[in-house]
Short mmCIF file of C-alpha atoms in Angstrom, two decimals:
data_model
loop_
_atom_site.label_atom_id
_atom_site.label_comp_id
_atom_site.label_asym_id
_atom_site.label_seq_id
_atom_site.Cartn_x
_atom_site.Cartn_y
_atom_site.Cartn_z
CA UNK A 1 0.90 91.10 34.24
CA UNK A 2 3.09 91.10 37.37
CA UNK A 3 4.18 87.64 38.54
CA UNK A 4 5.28 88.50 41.87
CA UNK A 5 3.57 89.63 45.09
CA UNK A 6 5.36 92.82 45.84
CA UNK A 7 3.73 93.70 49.08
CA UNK A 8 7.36 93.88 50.93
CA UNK A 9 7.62 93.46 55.04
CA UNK A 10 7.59 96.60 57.04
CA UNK A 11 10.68 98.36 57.66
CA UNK A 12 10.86 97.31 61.08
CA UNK A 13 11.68 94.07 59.47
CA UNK A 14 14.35 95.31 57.06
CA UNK A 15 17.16 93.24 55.91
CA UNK A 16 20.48 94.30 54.57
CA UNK A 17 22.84 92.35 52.55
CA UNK A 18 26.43 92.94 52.80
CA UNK A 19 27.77 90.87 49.93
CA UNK A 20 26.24 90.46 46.28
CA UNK A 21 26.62 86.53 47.07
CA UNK A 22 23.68 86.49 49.92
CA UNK A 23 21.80 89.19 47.77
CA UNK A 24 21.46 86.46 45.09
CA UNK A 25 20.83 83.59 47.32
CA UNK A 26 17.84 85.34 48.95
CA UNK A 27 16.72 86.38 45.19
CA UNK A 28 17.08 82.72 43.78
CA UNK A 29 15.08 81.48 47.12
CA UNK A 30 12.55 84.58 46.11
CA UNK A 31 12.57 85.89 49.56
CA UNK A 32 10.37 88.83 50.21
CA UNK A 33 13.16 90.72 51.86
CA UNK A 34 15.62 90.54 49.24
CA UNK A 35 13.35 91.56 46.46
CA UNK A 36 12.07 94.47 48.61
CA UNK A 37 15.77 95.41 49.14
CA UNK A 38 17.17 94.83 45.11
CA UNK A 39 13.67 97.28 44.31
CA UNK A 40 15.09 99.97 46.56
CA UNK A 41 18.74 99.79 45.03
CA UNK A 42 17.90 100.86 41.57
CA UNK A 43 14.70 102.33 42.19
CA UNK A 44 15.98 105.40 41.87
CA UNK A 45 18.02 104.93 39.23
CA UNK A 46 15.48 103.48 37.18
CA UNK A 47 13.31 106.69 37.89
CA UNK A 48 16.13 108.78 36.48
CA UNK A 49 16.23 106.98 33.38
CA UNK A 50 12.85 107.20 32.87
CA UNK A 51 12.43 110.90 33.04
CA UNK A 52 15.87 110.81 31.12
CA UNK A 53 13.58 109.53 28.07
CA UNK A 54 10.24 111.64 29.35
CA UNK A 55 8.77 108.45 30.30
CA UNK A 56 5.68 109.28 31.96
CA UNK A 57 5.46 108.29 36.08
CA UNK A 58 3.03 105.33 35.57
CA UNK A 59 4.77 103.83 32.83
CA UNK A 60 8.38 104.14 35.21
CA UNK A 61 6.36 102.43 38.13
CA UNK A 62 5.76 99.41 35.47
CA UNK A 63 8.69 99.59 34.27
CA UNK A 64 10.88 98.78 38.02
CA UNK A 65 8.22 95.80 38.50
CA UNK A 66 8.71 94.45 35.15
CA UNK A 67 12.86 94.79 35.77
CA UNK A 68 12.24 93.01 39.15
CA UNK A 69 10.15 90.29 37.54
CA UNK A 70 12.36 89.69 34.37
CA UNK A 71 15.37 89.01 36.84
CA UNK A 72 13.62 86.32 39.23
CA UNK A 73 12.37 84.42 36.12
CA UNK A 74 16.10 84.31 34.75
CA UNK A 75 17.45 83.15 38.10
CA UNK A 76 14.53 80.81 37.95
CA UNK A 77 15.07 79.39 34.63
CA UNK A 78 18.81 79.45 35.41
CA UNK A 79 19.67 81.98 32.73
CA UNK A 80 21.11 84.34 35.27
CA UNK A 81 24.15 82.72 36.50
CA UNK A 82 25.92 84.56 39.68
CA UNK A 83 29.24 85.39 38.35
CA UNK A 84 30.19 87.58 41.82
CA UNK A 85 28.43 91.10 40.18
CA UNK A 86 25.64 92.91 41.55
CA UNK A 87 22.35 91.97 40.98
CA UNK A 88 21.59 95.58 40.86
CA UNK A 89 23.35 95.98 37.83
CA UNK A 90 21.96 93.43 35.92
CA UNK A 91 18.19 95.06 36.92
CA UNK A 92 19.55 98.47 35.41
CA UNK A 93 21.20 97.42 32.30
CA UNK A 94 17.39 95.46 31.52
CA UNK A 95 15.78 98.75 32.23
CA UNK A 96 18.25 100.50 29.77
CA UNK A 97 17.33 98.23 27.01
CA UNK A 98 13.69 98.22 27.74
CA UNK A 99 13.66 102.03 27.88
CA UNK A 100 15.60 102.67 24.95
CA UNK A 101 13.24 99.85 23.05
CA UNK A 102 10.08 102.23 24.07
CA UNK A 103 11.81 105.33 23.04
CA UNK A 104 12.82 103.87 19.54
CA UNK A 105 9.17 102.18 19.07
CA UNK A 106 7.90 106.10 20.08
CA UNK A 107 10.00 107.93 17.70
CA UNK A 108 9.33 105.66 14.70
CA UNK A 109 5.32 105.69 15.20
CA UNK A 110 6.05 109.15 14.92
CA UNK A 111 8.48 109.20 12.18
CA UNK A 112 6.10 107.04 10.34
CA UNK A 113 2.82 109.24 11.08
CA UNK A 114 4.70 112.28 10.15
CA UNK A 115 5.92 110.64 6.85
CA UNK A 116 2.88 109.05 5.53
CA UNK A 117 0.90 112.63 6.29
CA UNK A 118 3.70 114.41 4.10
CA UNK A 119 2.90 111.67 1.61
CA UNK A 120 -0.22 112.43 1.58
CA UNK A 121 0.47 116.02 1.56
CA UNK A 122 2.24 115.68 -1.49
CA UNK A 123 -0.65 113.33 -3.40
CA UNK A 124 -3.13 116.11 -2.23
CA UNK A 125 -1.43 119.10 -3.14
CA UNK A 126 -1.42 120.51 -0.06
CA UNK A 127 2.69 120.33 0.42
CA UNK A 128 1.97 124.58 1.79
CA UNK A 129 0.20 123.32 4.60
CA UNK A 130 1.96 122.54 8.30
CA UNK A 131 2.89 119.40 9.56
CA UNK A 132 -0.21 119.66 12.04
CA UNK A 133 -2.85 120.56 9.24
CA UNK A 134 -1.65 117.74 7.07
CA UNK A 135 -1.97 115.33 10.27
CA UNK A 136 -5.59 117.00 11.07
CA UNK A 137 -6.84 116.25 7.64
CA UNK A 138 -5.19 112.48 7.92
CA UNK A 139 -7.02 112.32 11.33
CA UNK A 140 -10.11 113.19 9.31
CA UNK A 141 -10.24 109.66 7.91
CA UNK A 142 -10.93 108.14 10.88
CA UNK A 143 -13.57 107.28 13.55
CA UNK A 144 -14.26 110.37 15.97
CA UNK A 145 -13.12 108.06 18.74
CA UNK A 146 -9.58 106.90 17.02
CA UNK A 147 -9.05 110.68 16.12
CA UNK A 148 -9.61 111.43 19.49
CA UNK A 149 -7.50 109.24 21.22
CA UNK A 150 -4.66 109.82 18.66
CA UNK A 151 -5.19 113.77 18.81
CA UNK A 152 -4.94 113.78 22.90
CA UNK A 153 -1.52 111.72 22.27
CA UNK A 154 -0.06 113.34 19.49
CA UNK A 155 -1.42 117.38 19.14
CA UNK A 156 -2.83 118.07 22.80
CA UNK A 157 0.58 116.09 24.10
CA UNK A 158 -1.41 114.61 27.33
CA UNK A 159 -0.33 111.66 29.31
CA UNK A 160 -2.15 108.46 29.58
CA UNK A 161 -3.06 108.58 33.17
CA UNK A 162 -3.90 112.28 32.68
CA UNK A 163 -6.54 111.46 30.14
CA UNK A 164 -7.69 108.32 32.69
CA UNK A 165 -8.22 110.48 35.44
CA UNK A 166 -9.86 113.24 33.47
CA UNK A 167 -12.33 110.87 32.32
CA UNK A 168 -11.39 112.39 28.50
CA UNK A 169 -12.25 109.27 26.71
CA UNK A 170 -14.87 105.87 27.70
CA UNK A 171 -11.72 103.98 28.69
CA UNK A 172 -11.05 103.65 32.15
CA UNK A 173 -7.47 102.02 32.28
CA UNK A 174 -4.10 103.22 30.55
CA UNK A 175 -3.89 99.24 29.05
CA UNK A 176 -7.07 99.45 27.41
CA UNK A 177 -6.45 103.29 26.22
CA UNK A 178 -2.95 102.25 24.72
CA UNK A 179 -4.09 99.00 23.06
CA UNK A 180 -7.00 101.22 21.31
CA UNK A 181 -4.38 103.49 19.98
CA UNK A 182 -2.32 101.05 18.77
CA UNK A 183 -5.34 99.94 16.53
CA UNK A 184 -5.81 103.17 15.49
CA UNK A 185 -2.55 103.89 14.27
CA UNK A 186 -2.77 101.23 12.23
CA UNK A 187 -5.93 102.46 10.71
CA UNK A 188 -3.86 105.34 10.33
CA UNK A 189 -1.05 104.02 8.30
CA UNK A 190 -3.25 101.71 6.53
CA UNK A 191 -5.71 104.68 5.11
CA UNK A 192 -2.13 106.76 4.61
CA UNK A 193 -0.68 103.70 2.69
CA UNK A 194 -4.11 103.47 0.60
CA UNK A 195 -4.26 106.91 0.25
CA UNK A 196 -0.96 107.18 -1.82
CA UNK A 197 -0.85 104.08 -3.47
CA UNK A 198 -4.17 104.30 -4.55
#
C-alpha cells in the first residue's frame, strides 16, 4: 500500500535543488516537487539494480515507490537525521537491501523446493529421475490450481504480470496471484515434509 500521492506537477513546473540541505527540507515538508525530483535521481539506478537481480518490471516500479515511501516516513518519524549526505543515497542503499532480501527469499524457496523433491526422490526410489520429474510428481500432490500457479512460476519460468495479462489463471492482480503461491508452497513443503517423515 503506497502512502503517498505520487501524481508529481508537470514539468513546466519543475524544481531543481542545488544543495542536499534544501533537497531534505522540501522532503521533510513532503513537498510534491521534491519527491518528484528525489524519484527521478535514483530512478534509474534503482531500475539497474533491479534487472541486476532479474527483477521483473512491475515488481522494480514497486519497488522505487516503496524506497520513496520508506524515506518520508523516516524523516517523519525523525529516524532519518540530515547529516549533510544525499538523500539519494540513502533511497539506493534501502533499495539494495530490499532487493538483495527478495533475491535471498527467491533462492531459498527454491533451494528448499528443490531439496525436499530430492528428499522425496530418495524415499521414493526414484533418485534416476531429473530434478523436473521429481518436482512434477511433488506437484502431483496438490490442487490443479496450486500446481498450476507453482508450475507457470517455477517450470514454464513466466512473469507475474505475464500470466495477469494472459488471463492464465482466475486471478486478476499480481498481489492476489503471489499471495496464492505463497500458500501453495507451503502446501508444498508441508506434503514434502510429511512425505519423508512419514
Amino acid at each position: 500500500m503506497k502512502f503517498f500521492n505520487y501524481s508529481f506537477a508537470n514539468k513546466d513546473n519543475e524544481v531543481t535543488y542545488t544543495d542536499h540541505q534544501s533537497l531534505f527540507n522540501g522532503l521533510k515538508n513532503e513537498d510534491s516537487a521534491a519527491i518528484k525530483y528525489l524519484f527521478s535521481k535514483v530512478s534509474g539506478s534503482i531500475y539497474h539494480l533491479g534487472k541486476k537481480y532479474l527483477l521483473p518490471d512491475e515488481d522494480i516500479e514497486e519497488l522505487k515507490y516503496d524506497c520513496l515511501t520508506l524515506i518520508i516516513q523516516k524523516i517523519r518519524a525523525d529516524k532519518y537525521i540530515y547529516q549533510g549526505f544525499d538523500p539519494a543515497t540513502y533511497v539506493i542503499e534501502i533499495a539494495k537491501n530490499k532487493v538483495r532480501m527478495y533475491s535471498e527469499k527467491n533462492k531459498r524457496n527454491t533451494v528448499k523446493l528443490l531439496d525436499d523433491s530430492m528428499d522425496i526422490a530418495e524415499d521414493t526410489d526414484i533418485t534416476d529421475s531429473s530434478p523436473t520429474d521429481i518436482l512434477n510428481r511433488l506437484l502431483n500432490t496438490l490442487t490443479d490450481n496450486c500446481k498450476k500457479l507453482i508450475s507457470l512460476k517455477y517450470l514454464e519460468e513466466r512473469r507475474d504480470k505475464e500470466v495477469i495479462e494472459l488471463k492464465l489463471t482466475q486471478y486478476t492482480t499480481v498481489d492476489a496471484l503471489k499471495n496464492q503461491r505463497a500458500q501453495c508452497m507451503k502446501k508444498l513443503s508441508e506434503m514434502a515434509s510429511l512425505k519423508f517423515t512419514g
